[in-house]
Amino acid sequence: MTAVAVLPAGRTHNWSRFSGVILLGAIVALLLVAPAFAPYPPNQTALGPSLQGPSWSHLFGIDEVGRDLFSRTLSGVRTSLAAASLAVGVALVIGVPLGVLSGYLRGFADGLITRAVGVLQTMPGLILAMAIVGAMGRSLVNAMIAIGIVFVPRIYRVVRAGAMATSTQTYVEAARSMGSPRWRIMAGHVLPGILPAVLVQASVTMAVAVLSEASLSFVGLGVQPPSASLGTLIAESDDYLGRASHLAILPGVAMVFVVLLFTAFATQLRRLLEGER
Amino acid sequence: MSAVAILRRPGVRLAGRTLLIAPVLLVVTMFAFALSLLVPGDPAHAILGDAATPESVAAVRAELGLNQPVPERYVHWLGDVLSGDLGRSLFGGTPVLDSITARLPVTISLVGAAILLTIVVAVPLGMLAGYKKSRTADRIASLLVSVGQALPPFWVGLVLVAVVALGAGLLPPYGYVPASQGLGPYLQHLVLPALALAIPGTCELFLQTRTAAVEVFSEDYVRTARAAGLSTWSILTKWGAKNAMVPVVTVCGLQLDRLIGVAALVEAVFGMQGIGSLAVTAALNSDIPTIQGVVLVVGGFVLVVNLCVDLSYTYFNPRLRS
C-alpha cells in the first residue's frame, strides 16, 4: 500500500481500479457466449447411460434421459441471465422515471408515488410475483414482468434519493435559472448525475433477479420445459434426489456462483465510482 | 391534562399507529381485487370452457356481476371480504377462507421455527463478534456470510433432503406432522425446512447484530459499567443486548416479510401443505379467488408485524419515546 501511495496517479493505479470491474464483466460476457462452446447440445437425449455422476467426458454428469448436465447448466445460466435482465429492465423502466419525478418535483406527486411504492414493498416479493403470474398466465415473460414490478421499490428508492441530491447541485440550479423546461432538466441534468448509482443498484438487483427467476421456474411458474434455466434444472432433479443428488447440487452451485458474481460486480463498481481504494 | 400529554399516552399512541395501517390495508385490497382484472380473456368463457354459448356466457357474466362497472364490483367484493367471505376456489369449490385457515398452522410453524433458529444462532454470535474484534475471524465470518446470503433456501432444502434425510437417514425427507400428533415427530419434520429457510436471514442478522454491538460497546455507559467493575457477562446481557435489539428487531421484521415468500418454495420442496404451497398451486391453476385470499391474508399479516416492530422500538430504546 505504501509503495502505491507514493506513486502519482498514473496508469497502473487506474488499471488496478478498473481491473475488478473488467474481470467480473468479462466473466459475465463469457457466461453469455459459453453455450456456443458447450460439449453437447443441451437438449440432446441419448440412449445408454443415465443418471451418472461427474466424469471427464461429462463434467457435471448425465441426467435421467442421457443429457449432458454441464451443457444444460451453461445454457440454463444464459437463460437465467436473459430472464433476470428482462426483470431488471422492467424495474428500471418503471422505477427510474418515477424516482426522478418524485425526487425532482417533490411535493404532492412525491408523496403519492412514495406511498404507492411503500405499499408494494410491504408485500412479500415472491407471493406478489406468484399472484401476478397466476393472474396473467404463466410464461417466462410474465414471470419476469412480475418480478420486475416487485423490484420497482429497489430502483425507485435509489433514484429518488439521487434525484433529490442532484437537484440542489449548482449546474441544475443554473439550468433552472436559464429557463430550461422541467422535463429537459430532469432528462438532461438530473438523470445523468444518478446513472452511476442506478448502475450499481441494477447490478445488485440482477443477483436477486437470478434467484427469483430460479425460484419461480422451480415451482413451474417461469421457464417452461424442455428449456433449461437454473430453476428448471433444479426442479427436474427433485425426483432423483436419492439416487443422483449431483443433478440438484451442481446447477445450484452454478446459481450461487452467478449470484455472487453480480454481488461482487456491484461492490467493485461502487468502489470504482466512489473513487475508493 | 394537556392535549399533547394525552397524545403521548401509550394507549393513544398504539391506537394512532394502528389506525395508520388502515389506508395501506385498503390499497392491498385494491391490489388483490385488481388481480382479477389482469386475467386475459373473459372469465365466463374460462369457466364454461368449450360448452360456451352466447346465452350461457351472458348468464354467467350476469351471475358473476361482470356487467357492472369496475368500482362497483370492487365495493361489492370488498363488502364480501369484510364480512369474511373470500369466495370459493375455482377448483373444487372449497371456501378460500377455510383452505387458508387449515394451512395457517403449517406456515406459522415453519416461519416461526426459522425465525427462532435465526435469532438463537445469529444474535449471540453477532454480539460475540462485536465484543471480541479479531481481524481473521471477521474475514472468515464475512466470507461465510456473503456465501450464506446467496444460498437460495429451496436449493439448500433439496441438498439437505439429499444428504441428511435420504443419504444419512437422520430425519424425515418431507411432510408435516401437527404438534397434536406428538411433539417429537412435529419437531423432526420441522428441523430441515426451518434450517433451509433460516440460513440467509441468519447471515444478515449476524452482520446487523455485530455492527450494532460494535457501536453499543463503544458507548460511554458501557465504558462506565466496565470501569465500575461489572463482569463482561452482565455488560453483554444487560446493557449490550437490550440496546443492540433495535436493529435486530428491524431485521427480524424485514426477514419475516421475506421468509413468508420464500417459505412457499421450501414448503414445495418438503411437501408441506402451507399457505405458500397454496399460493403456488393457485398461481399454477390461475385460481384467482385463492390468490386474492392469500394476498389479503399475507398482506394483512405483514402489516401487523411491521406495526409490532415499530411499537417495540420504544420498549428497547426509551430514548425514542419523545
Coordinates of C-alpha atoms in Angstrom, one line a residue:
Chain A
M1 CA 0.0 0.0 0.0
T2 CA 2.8 2.4 0.9
A3 CA 4.6 1.9 -2.4
V4 CA 1.4 2.5 -4.4
A5 CA 0.6 5.6 -2.3
V6 CA 3.9 7.2 -3.2
L7 CA 3.2 6.7 -7.0
P8 CA 1.5 9.6 -8.7
A9 CA -2.0 8.8 -10.0
G10 CA -0.6 7.1 -13.1
R11 CA -1.7 4.3 -15.4
T12 CA -1.0 1.4 -13.1
H13 CA -3.2 3.0 -10.4
N14 CA -6.1 3.5 -12.8
W15 CA -5.7 0.0 -14.2
S16 CA -5.9 -1.6 -10.7
R17 CA -9.1 0.4 -10.1
F18 CA -10.7 -0.9 -13.2
S19 CA -9.4 -4.4 -13.0
G20 CA -12.1 -5.8 -10.7
V21 CA -15.0 -4.5 -12.8
I22 CA -13.4 -5.6 -16.1
L23 CA -12.5 -9.1 -14.8
L24 CA -16.0 -9.7 -13.5
G25 CA -17.6 -8.2 -16.5
A26 CA -15.6 -10.5 -18.7
I27 CA -16.8 -13.5 -16.8
V28 CA -20.4 -12.4 -17.3
A29 CA -19.7 -12.0 -21.0
L30 CA -18.1 -15.4 -21.1
L31 CA -21.1 -17.0 -19.5
L32 CA -23.3 -15.4 -22.2
V33 CA -21.3 -16.9 -25.1
A34 CA -20.4 -20.2 -23.3
P35 CA -23.4 -22.3 -24.6
A36 CA -22.0 -21.9 -28.1
F37 CA -18.9 -23.9 -26.9
A38 CA -20.8 -26.4 -24.8
P39 CA -19.5 -30.0 -25.3
Y40 CA -23.0 -31.3 -26.2
P41 CA -26.3 -29.8 -27.4
P42 CA -28.2 -29.1 -24.2
N43 CA -31.5 -30.9 -25.2
Q44 CA -29.9 -33.9 -26.9
T45 CA -31.0 -37.1 -25.2
A46 CA -29.0 -40.3 -25.5
L47 CA -29.9 -43.9 -25.0
G48 CA -27.4 -45.7 -22.8
P49 CA -26.2 -44.4 -19.6
S50 CA -28.4 -42.1 -17.5
L51 CA -28.2 -40.5 -14.0
Q52 CA -24.4 -40.8 -13.9
G53 CA -22.2 -38.7 -11.7
P54 CA -19.4 -36.4 -12.9
S55 CA -16.7 -37.8 -15.2
W56 CA -14.1 -36.4 -17.6
S57 CA -16.4 -36.7 -20.6
H58 CA -19.4 -35.3 -18.7
L59 CA -18.1 -32.8 -16.2
F60 CA -21.5 -32.4 -14.3
G61 CA -22.7 -36.0 -15.1
I62 CA -25.7 -37.1 -17.1
D63 CA -29.4 -36.6 -16.3
E64 CA -32.3 -39.1 -16.4
V65 CA -32.6 -39.1 -20.2
G66 CA -28.9 -39.0 -21.0
R67 CA -28.5 -35.3 -21.4
D68 CA -25.2 -33.7 -20.5
L69 CA -25.7 -31.7 -17.4
F70 CA -22.8 -29.4 -17.9
S71 CA -24.1 -28.3 -21.3
R72 CA -27.6 -27.9 -19.9
T73 CA -26.2 -25.8 -17.0
L74 CA -24.3 -23.5 -19.4
S75 CA -27.5 -23.0 -21.4
G76 CA -29.5 -22.6 -18.2
V77 CA -27.2 -19.9 -16.9
R78 CA -27.7 -17.9 -20.1
T79 CA -31.5 -18.3 -20.0
S80 CA -31.4 -17.2 -16.3
L81 CA -29.3 -14.2 -17.2
A82 CA -31.5 -13.2 -20.0
A83 CA -34.6 -13.6 -17.8
A84 CA -33.0 -11.6 -15.0
S85 CA -32.1 -8.8 -17.4
L86 CA -35.6 -8.6 -18.5
A87 CA -36.9 -8.3 -14.9
V88 CA -34.3 -5.7 -14.1
G89 CA -35.2 -3.9 -17.3
V90 CA -38.8 -3.7 -16.3
A91 CA -37.9 -2.4 -12.9
L92 CA -35.7 0.3 -14.4
V93 CA -38.3 1.4 -17.0
I94 CA -40.8 1.9 -14.2
G95 CA -38.6 2.8 -11.3
V96 CA -36.2 5.4 -12.9
P97 CA -38.9 7.8 -14.3
L98 CA -40.9 7.6 -11.1
G99 CA -37.8 8.2 -9.0
V100 CA -36.7 11.2 -11.0
L101 CA -40.2 12.7 -11.0
S102 CA -40.5 12.1 -7.2
G103 CA -37.1 13.3 -6.3
Y104 CA -37.0 16.4 -8.5
L105 CA -40.6 17.6 -8.3
R106 CA -41.1 16.7 -4.6
G107 CA -44.5 17.8 -3.1
F108 CA -47.7 16.1 -3.8
A109 CA -46.5 13.8 -6.6
D110 CA -43.6 12.6 -4.4
G111 CA -45.9 11.8 -1.5
L112 CA -48.3 9.9 -3.7
I113 CA -45.7 7.8 -5.5
T114 CA -43.7 7.1 -2.4
R115 CA -46.8 5.8 -0.6
A116 CA -47.7 3.6 -3.5
V117 CA -44.2 2.2 -3.8
G118 CA -44.2 1.7 0.0
V119 CA -47.3 -0.5 -0.2
L120 CA -45.7 -2.6 -2.9
Q121 CA -42.8 -3.0 -0.6
T122 CA -44.9 -4.3 2.3
M123 CA -45.9 -7.4 0.4
P124 CA -43.5 -10.4 0.3
G125 CA -42.0 -10.3 -3.1
L126 CA -42.4 -13.9 -4.1
I127 CA -46.0 -14.1 -3.1
L128 CA -46.7 -10.9 -5.1
A129 CA -44.8 -12.2 -8.1
M130 CA -46.7 -15.5 -7.9
A131 CA -50.0 -13.7 -7.7
I132 CA -49.3 -11.6 -10.7
V133 CA -48.1 -14.6 -12.8
G134 CA -51.2 -16.5 -11.6
A135 CA -53.4 -13.7 -12.9
M136 CA -51.6 -13.0 -16.2
G137 CA -51.0 -16.7 -17.1
R138 CA -47.7 -18.5 -16.7
S139 CA -44.9 -17.8 -19.1
L140 CA -41.3 -16.7 -18.6
V141 CA -42.1 -13.2 -19.9
N142 CA -45.0 -12.8 -17.5
A143 CA -42.9 -14.1 -14.6
M144 CA -40.1 -11.6 -15.4
I145 CA -42.6 -8.7 -15.7
A146 CA -44.0 -9.7 -12.3
I147 CA -40.5 -9.8 -10.7
G148 CA -39.7 -6.5 -12.4
I149 CA -42.7 -4.9 -10.7
V150 CA -41.7 -6.4 -7.4
F151 CA -38.2 -4.8 -7.8
V152 CA -39.5 -1.3 -8.6
P153 CA -39.1 -0.1 -5.0
R154 CA -35.4 -1.1 -5.0
I155 CA -34.7 1.1 -8.1
Y156 CA -37.1 3.8 -7.1
R157 CA -35.6 4.4 -3.7
V158 CA -32.1 4.9 -5.1
V159 CA -33.2 7.1 -8.0
R160 CA -35.4 9.3 -5.8
A161 CA -32.6 9.9 -3.2
G162 CA -30.1 10.6 -6.1
A163 CA -32.5 13.0 -7.8
M164 CA -33.1 14.9 -4.5
A165 CA -29.4 15.3 -4.0
T166 CA -28.7 16.2 -7.7
S167 CA -31.5 18.7 -7.9
T168 CA -29.7 21.0 -5.4
Q169 CA -26.4 21.0 -7.4
T170 CA -25.3 24.3 -8.9
Y171 CA -25.4 23.0 -12.5
V172 CA -29.1 22.0 -12.1
E173 CA -29.8 25.4 -10.5
A174 CA -28.0 27.1 -13.4
A175 CA -30.2 25.2 -15.9
R176 CA -33.3 26.2 -14.0
S177 CA -32.3 29.8 -13.9
M178 CA -31.8 29.8 -17.6
G179 CA -35.4 28.7 -18.0
S180 CA -34.8 25.2 -19.2
P181 CA -38.1 23.3 -19.3
R182 CA -38.5 20.9 -16.4
W183 CA -38.5 17.7 -18.5
R184 CA -35.2 18.8 -20.0
I185 CA -33.6 19.4 -16.6
M186 CA -34.8 16.0 -15.4
A187 CA -33.7 14.1 -18.5
G188 CA -30.6 16.0 -19.4
H189 CA -29.2 17.1 -16.0
V190 CA -30.7 15.1 -13.1
L191 CA -30.7 11.7 -14.8
P192 CA -27.1 11.6 -15.9
G193 CA -26.0 12.5 -12.4
I194 CA -27.6 9.5 -10.9
L195 CA -26.8 6.9 -13.5
P196 CA -23.8 5.5 -11.6
A197 CA -25.8 4.8 -8.5
V198 CA -28.5 3.2 -10.7
L199 CA -25.9 1.0 -12.4
V200 CA -24.7 -0.3 -9.0
Q201 CA -28.3 -0.9 -7.8
A202 CA -29.2 -2.6 -11.1
S203 CA -26.2 -5.0 -10.6
V204 CA -27.2 -5.9 -7.1
T205 CA -30.8 -6.4 -8.3
M206 CA -29.5 -8.7 -11.0
A207 CA -28.2 -11.0 -8.3
V208 CA -31.6 -11.1 -6.6
A209 CA -33.4 -11.5 -10.0
V210 CA -31.4 -14.6 -10.8
L211 CA -32.5 -16.1 -7.5
S212 CA -36.1 -15.0 -8.2
E213 CA -36.2 -16.5 -11.7
A214 CA -34.8 -19.7 -10.3
S215 CA -37.5 -19.7 -7.6
L216 CA -40.4 -19.1 -9.9
S217 CA -39.1 -21.6 -12.5
F218 CA -38.5 -24.1 -9.8
V219 CA -42.2 -24.2 -9.0
G220 CA -43.2 -24.2 -12.7
L221 CA -44.2 -20.5 -12.9
G222 CA -41.3 -19.3 -15.0
V223 CA -39.3 -21.1 -17.7
Q224 CA -41.3 -23.9 -19.2
P225 CA -39.6 -27.3 -20.1
P226 CA -37.8 -28.5 -22.0
S227 CA -35.9 -25.2 -21.9
A228 CA -33.2 -25.2 -19.3
S229 CA -32.9 -22.5 -16.7
L230 CA -31.2 -22.8 -13.3
G231 CA -34.6 -23.1 -11.7
T232 CA -36.0 -25.8 -14.0
L233 CA -32.7 -27.8 -13.8
I234 CA -33.0 -28.0 -10.1
A235 CA -36.8 -28.7 -10.3
E236 CA -36.1 -31.7 -12.7
S237 CA -33.6 -33.1 -10.2
D238 CA -36.2 -33.4 -7.5
D239 CA -37.3 -36.9 -8.5
Y240 CA -33.8 -38.3 -8.4
L241 CA -32.6 -36.8 -5.2
G242 CA -31.9 -40.1 -3.5
R243 CA -30.0 -41.7 -6.5
A244 CA -28.4 -38.7 -8.2
S245 CA -28.1 -35.8 -5.9
H246 CA -25.4 -34.1 -8.2
L247 CA -28.3 -33.2 -10.5
A248 CA -29.6 -30.9 -7.8
I249 CA -26.3 -29.8 -6.3
L250 CA -24.2 -28.8 -9.4
P251 CA -26.8 -26.4 -11.0
G252 CA -27.3 -24.9 -7.6
V253 CA -23.6 -24.3 -7.2
A254 CA -23.7 -22.6 -10.6
M255 CA -26.5 -20.4 -9.4
V256 CA -24.7 -19.4 -6.2
F257 CA -21.7 -18.6 -8.4
V258 CA -23.7 -16.3 -10.7
V259 CA -25.4 -14.6 -7.7
L260 CA -22.0 -14.0 -6.0
L261 CA -20.6 -12.8 -9.4
F262 CA -23.2 -10.0 -9.6
T263 CA -22.8 -9.1 -5.9
A264 CA -19.1 -8.8 -6.4
F265 CA -19.5 -6.8 -9.6
A266 CA -21.7 -4.4 -7.8
T267 CA -19.2 -4.0 -5.0
Q268 CA -16.4 -3.4 -7.4
L269 CA -18.5 -0.9 -9.4
R270 CA -19.4 1.0 -6.3
R271 CA -15.8 1.3 -5.3
L272 CA -14.8 2.4 -8.7
L273 CA -17.5 5.0 -8.9
E274 CA -16.9 6.3 -5.4
G275 CA -13.2 6.5 -6.1
E276 CA -12.3 4.5 -3.1
R277 CA -9.3 2.2 -2.7
Chain B
M1 CA -54.1 17.1 31.2
S2 CA -53.0 18.9 28.0
A3 CA -53.8 17.6 24.5
V4 CA -50.1 16.9 23.9
A5 CA -49.9 14.8 27.0
I6 CA -52.9 12.8 26.0
L7 CA -51.4 12.1 22.6
R8 CA -48.3 10.8 24.3
R9 CA -50.0 8.2 26.3
P10 CA -49.1 4.7 25.2
G11 CA -52.6 3.6 24.6
V12 CA -53.4 6.6 22.4
R13 CA -50.1 6.1 20.5
L14 CA -51.0 2.5 19.9
A15 CA -54.4 3.4 18.6
G16 CA -52.9 6.1 16.3
R17 CA -50.4 3.7 14.8
T18 CA -53.0 1.0 14.3
L19 CA -55.3 3.5 12.5
L20 CA -52.4 4.4 10.2
I21 CA -52.3 0.9 8.7
A22 CA -55.9 1.1 7.6
P23 CA -55.2 3.1 4.4
V24 CA -52.4 0.8 3.5
L25 CA -54.6 -2.2 4.0
L26 CA -57.2 -0.6 1.7
V27 CA -54.6 -0.3 -1.0
V28 CA -53.7 -4.0 -0.5
T29 CA -57.4 -4.9 -1.0
M30 CA -57.4 -2.8 -4.2
F31 CA -54.3 -4.6 -5.5
A32 CA -55.9 -8.0 -4.6
F33 CA -59.1 -7.0 -6.5
A34 CA -57.1 -5.7 -9.5
L35 CA -55.5 -9.1 -9.9
S36 CA -58.9 -10.3 -11.3
L37 CA -58.7 -7.6 -13.9
L38 CA -55.3 -8.8 -15.1
V39 CA -56.7 -12.1 -16.2
P40 CA -56.6 -12.3 -20.0
G41 CA -59.9 -13.2 -21.8
D42 CA -63.4 -13.5 -20.4
P43 CA -63.7 -15.3 -17.1
A44 CA -67.1 -16.6 -18.2
H45 CA -65.5 -18.3 -21.1
A46 CA -62.8 -19.7 -18.9
I47 CA -65.4 -21.2 -16.5
L48 CA -67.7 -22.6 -19.3
G49 CA -64.9 -23.9 -21.5
D50 CA -65.9 -25.5 -24.8
A51 CA -69.6 -25.6 -23.8
A52 CA -69.9 -21.8 -24.1
T53 CA -72.9 -20.5 -26.0
P54 CA -73.6 -16.8 -26.2
E55 CA -76.6 -17.3 -23.9
S56 CA -74.7 -19.2 -21.2
V57 CA -71.8 -16.7 -21.3
A58 CA -74.3 -13.9 -20.8
A59 CA -75.9 -15.8 -17.9
V60 CA -72.6 -16.5 -16.2
R61 CA -71.5 -12.9 -16.7
A62 CA -74.6 -11.7 -15.1
E63 CA -74.2 -14.2 -12.2
L64 CA -70.6 -13.0 -11.6
G65 CA -71.7 -9.4 -11.8
L66 CA -69.2 -8.8 -14.7
N67 CA -71.6 -6.3 -16.4
Q68 CA -71.3 -3.8 -13.6
P69 CA -68.6 -1.1 -13.7
V70 CA -65.3 -1.9 -12.0
P71 CA -65.6 0.4 -9.0
E72 CA -69.0 -1.1 -8.2
R73 CA -67.6 -4.6 -8.4
Y74 CA -64.7 -3.6 -6.1
V75 CA -67.1 -2.2 -3.5
H76 CA -69.2 -5.3 -3.7
W77 CA -66.2 -7.6 -3.4
L78 CA -64.8 -5.6 -0.5
G79 CA -68.1 -5.9 1.3
D80 CA -67.9 -9.7 0.9
V81 CA -64.3 -9.7 2.1
L82 CA -65.1 -7.6 5.2
S83 CA -67.9 -10.0 6.1
G84 CA -65.3 -12.8 6.0
D85 CA -66.3 -14.2 2.6
L86 CA -63.2 -14.6 0.5
G87 CA -65.0 -16.5 -2.2
R88 CA -64.6 -20.1 -3.4
S89 CA -61.7 -21.8 -5.1
L90 CA -62.3 -22.1 -8.9
F91 CA -61.0 -25.7 -8.5
G92 CA -63.0 -27.9 -6.1
G93 CA -65.1 -25.0 -4.8
T94 CA -63.7 -25.0 -1.3
P95 CA -64.2 -21.7 0.5
V96 CA -60.9 -19.9 0.3
L97 CA -61.0 -18.8 4.0
D98 CA -61.3 -22.5 5.0
S99 CA -58.3 -23.6 3.0
I100 CA -56.3 -20.7 4.3
T101 CA -57.1 -21.3 8.0
A102 CA -56.4 -25.1 7.6
R103 CA -53.0 -24.3 6.2
L104 CA -52.1 -21.5 8.5
P105 CA -50.6 -23.6 11.3
V106 CA -48.1 -25.2 8.9
T107 CA -46.7 -21.9 7.6
I108 CA -46.7 -20.3 11.1
S109 CA -44.7 -23.3 12.5
L110 CA -42.2 -23.2 9.6
V111 CA -41.6 -19.5 9.7
G112 CA -41.7 -19.4 13.5
A113 CA -39.1 -22.1 13.7
A114 CA -36.9 -20.4 11.1
I115 CA -37.1 -17.1 13.0
L116 CA -36.3 -18.7 16.3
L117 CA -33.3 -20.5 14.7
T118 CA -32.2 -17.3 13.2
I119 CA -32.3 -15.4 16.5
V120 CA -30.8 -18.1 18.6
V121 CA -27.8 -18.5 16.3
A122 CA -27.2 -15.0 14.9
V123 CA -27.7 -12.8 18.0
P124 CA -25.2 -14.5 20.4
L125 CA -22.6 -14.9 17.6
G126 CA -23.1 -11.4 16.4
M127 CA -22.8 -10.0 20.0
L128 CA -19.6 -12.0 20.5
A129 CA -18.2 -10.9 17.2
G130 CA -18.9 -7.3 18.1
Y131 CA -17.4 -7.7 21.5
K132 CA -14.2 -9.6 20.6
K133 CA -12.9 -7.9 17.5
S134 CA -10.5 -10.2 15.6
R135 CA -9.4 -9.5 12.1
T136 CA -9.1 -13.1 11.0
A137 CA -12.3 -14.2 12.5
D138 CA -14.0 -11.2 10.9
R139 CA -12.7 -12.1 7.5
I140 CA -13.8 -15.7 7.7
A141 CA -17.2 -14.6 9.0
S142 CA -17.8 -12.1 6.3
L143 CA -16.8 -14.6 3.6
L144 CA -19.2 -17.2 5.1
V145 CA -21.9 -14.6 5.4
S146 CA -21.7 -13.4 1.8
V147 CA -21.9 -17.0 0.6
G148 CA -24.7 -17.7 3.0
Q149 CA -26.8 -14.8 1.8
A150 CA -26.5 -16.1 -1.8
L151 CA -27.8 -19.6 -0.9
P152 CA -31.4 -20.0 -2.1
P153 CA -33.4 -21.8 0.6
F154 CA -35.2 -24.1 -1.8
W155 CA -31.9 -25.4 -3.1
V156 CA -30.4 -25.7 0.4
G157 CA -33.6 -27.7 1.3
L158 CA -33.1 -30.1 -1.6
V159 CA -29.4 -30.6 -0.7
L160 CA -30.4 -31.2 3.0
V161 CA -33.0 -33.7 1.8
A162 CA -30.5 -35.5 -0.3
V163 CA -27.7 -35.5 2.2
V164 CA -29.3 -35.6 5.7
A165 CA -32.6 -37.3 5.0
L166 CA -32.1 -39.6 2.1
G167 CA -28.4 -40.1 2.4
A168 CA -27.9 -40.5 6.1
G169 CA -31.5 -41.2 7.0
L170 CA -31.3 -39.0 10.1
L171 CA -34.6 -37.0 9.6
P172 CA -37.8 -37.4 7.6
P173 CA -37.3 -36.1 4.0
Y174 CA -40.8 -34.5 3.6
G175 CA -44.2 -33.8 5.1
Y176 CA -45.6 -32.1 8.1
V177 CA -47.0 -33.6 11.3
P178 CA -49.2 -31.4 13.5
A179 CA -48.0 -30.9 17.1
S180 CA -51.2 -32.6 18.3
Q181 CA -49.8 -35.9 17.0
G182 CA -46.7 -35.7 19.1
L183 CA -44.1 -33.1 19.7
G184 CA -41.2 -35.4 18.6
P185 CA -42.4 -36.0 15.1
Y186 CA -43.6 -32.4 14.8
L187 CA -40.1 -31.1 15.5
Q188 CA -38.4 -33.8 13.5
H189 CA -40.3 -32.7 10.4
L190 CA -39.6 -29.0 11.0
V191 CA -35.9 -29.1 11.5
L192 CA -34.7 -29.4 7.9
P193 CA -37.2 -27.0 6.3
A194 CA -36.6 -24.4 9.1
L195 CA -32.8 -24.8 8.7
A196 CA -33.0 -24.2 4.9
L197 CA -35.3 -21.2 5.4
A198 CA -33.2 -19.7 8.1
I199 CA -29.7 -19.6 6.5
P200 CA -29.8 -16.3 4.5
G201 CA -31.6 -14.5 7.3
T202 CA -29.2 -15.7 9.9
C203 CA -26.3 -14.3 7.9
E204 CA -28.0 -11.0 7.6
L205 CA -28.9 -10.8 11.2
F206 CA -25.4 -11.8 12.3
L207 CA -24.0 -8.8 10.4
Q208 CA -26.5 -6.4 11.8
T209 CA -26.1 -7.6 15.3
R210 CA -22.3 -7.3 15.0
T211 CA -22.5 -3.7 13.7
A212 CA -25.0 -2.8 16.4
A213 CA -22.9 -4.4 19.1
V214 CA -19.7 -2.7 18.0
E215 CA -21.5 0.6 18.3
V216 CA -23.0 -0.2 21.7
F217 CA -19.8 -1.4 23.2
S218 CA -18.1 1.8 22.3
E219 CA -20.7 3.9 24.1
D220 CA -19.8 5.8 27.3
Y221 CA -22.3 3.9 29.5
V222 CA -20.7 0.6 28.7
R223 CA -17.2 2.0 29.5
T224 CA -18.6 3.3 32.7
A225 CA -20.1 -0.1 33.6
R226 CA -16.8 -1.7 32.9
A227 CA -15.0 0.9 35.0
A228 CA -17.4 0.2 37.8
G229 CA -16.2 -3.4 37.8
L230 CA -19.2 -5.2 36.2
S231 CA -18.4 -8.5 34.7
T232 CA -18.2 -8.9 30.9
W233 CA -21.2 -11.2 31.0
S234 CA -23.5 -8.8 32.7
I235 CA -22.4 -6.0 30.4
L236 CA -23.1 -8.2 27.4
T237 CA -26.5 -9.3 28.6
K238 CA -27.8 -6.2 30.4
W239 CA -26.5 -3.2 28.5
G240 CA -25.3 -4.6 25.3
A241 CA -28.2 -6.9 24.4
K242 CA -31.1 -4.5 25.1
N243 CA -29.6 -1.6 23.2
A244 CA -28.4 -3.7 20.3
M245 CA -32.0 -5.0 20.0
V246 CA -33.4 -2.1 17.9
P247 CA -31.6 -3.0 14.6
V248 CA -32.1 -6.7 15.5
V249 CA -35.9 -6.3 15.7
T250 CA -35.9 -4.3 12.5
V251 CA -34.1 -7.0 10.6
C252 CA -36.3 -9.7 12.1
G253 CA -39.4 -7.8 10.9
L254 CA -37.9 -7.5 7.4
Q255 CA -36.9 -11.1 7.5
L256 CA -40.4 -12.2 8.3
D257 CA -41.6 -10.5 5.1
R258 CA -39.1 -12.3 3.1
L259 CA -39.4 -15.6 4.9
I260 CA -43.2 -15.8 4.2
G261 CA -42.4 -15.5 0.4
V262 CA -39.5 -17.9 0.4
A263 CA -41.4 -20.3 2.7
A264 CA -43.6 -21.0 -0.4
L265 CA -40.7 -22.7 -2.1
V266 CA -39.5 -24.5 1.0
E267 CA -43.0 -25.9 1.5
A268 CA -43.0 -27.1 -2.1
V269 CA -39.6 -28.8 -1.6
F270 CA -40.7 -30.6 1.6
G271 CA -44.2 -31.3 0.5
M272 CA -45.7 -29.2 3.3
Q273 CA -49.3 -28.1 2.8
G274 CA -48.9 -24.4 3.9
I275 CA -50.1 -21.0 2.7
G276 CA -47.1 -20.8 0.4
S277 CA -47.7 -24.0 -1.4
L278 CA -51.4 -23.0 -1.6
A279 CA -50.2 -19.8 -3.4
V280 CA -48.1 -21.9 -5.7
T281 CA -50.9 -24.2 -6.6
A282 CA -53.3 -21.3 -7.0
A283 CA -50.9 -19.5 -9.3
L284 CA -50.3 -22.6 -11.4
N285 CA -54.0 -23.0 -11.9
S286 CA -54.8 -19.3 -12.2
D287 CA -57.2 -19.8 -9.3
I288 CA -57.9 -16.1 -8.8
P289 CA -60.1 -16.2 -5.6
T290 CA -57.5 -18.3 -3.8
I291 CA -54.7 -16.0 -5.0
Q292 CA -56.6 -13.0 -3.8
G293 CA -57.2 -14.6 -0.4
V294 CA -53.6 -15.4 0.1
V295 CA -52.5 -11.8 -0.9
L296 CA -55.0 -10.4 1.6
V297 CA -54.1 -12.6 4.5
V298 CA -50.3 -12.4 3.9
G299 CA -50.5 -8.6 3.3
G300 CA -52.6 -8.1 6.5
F301 CA -50.2 -10.2 8.5
V302 CA -47.1 -8.4 7.3
L303 CA -48.7 -5.0 8.1
V304 CA -49.5 -6.2 11.7
V305 CA -45.9 -7.5 12.1
N306 CA -44.5 -4.2 10.9
L307 CA -46.7 -2.4 13.4
C308 CA -45.4 -4.6 16.2
V309 CA -41.8 -3.9 15.1
D310 CA -42.5 -0.2 15.1
L311 CA -44.0 -0.3 18.6
S312 CA -41.2 -2.4 20.0
Y313 CA -38.6 0.3 19.3
T314 CA -39.8 2.4 22.2
Y315 CA -39.5 -0.6 24.6
F316 CA -36.0 -1.4 23.6
N317 CA -34.8 2.1 23.4
P318 CA -36.8 4.5 25.7
R319 CA -34.9 7.5 24.2
L320 CA -37.2 7.1 21.1
R321 CA -40.3 7.8 23.2
S322 CA -40.1 11.6 22.9

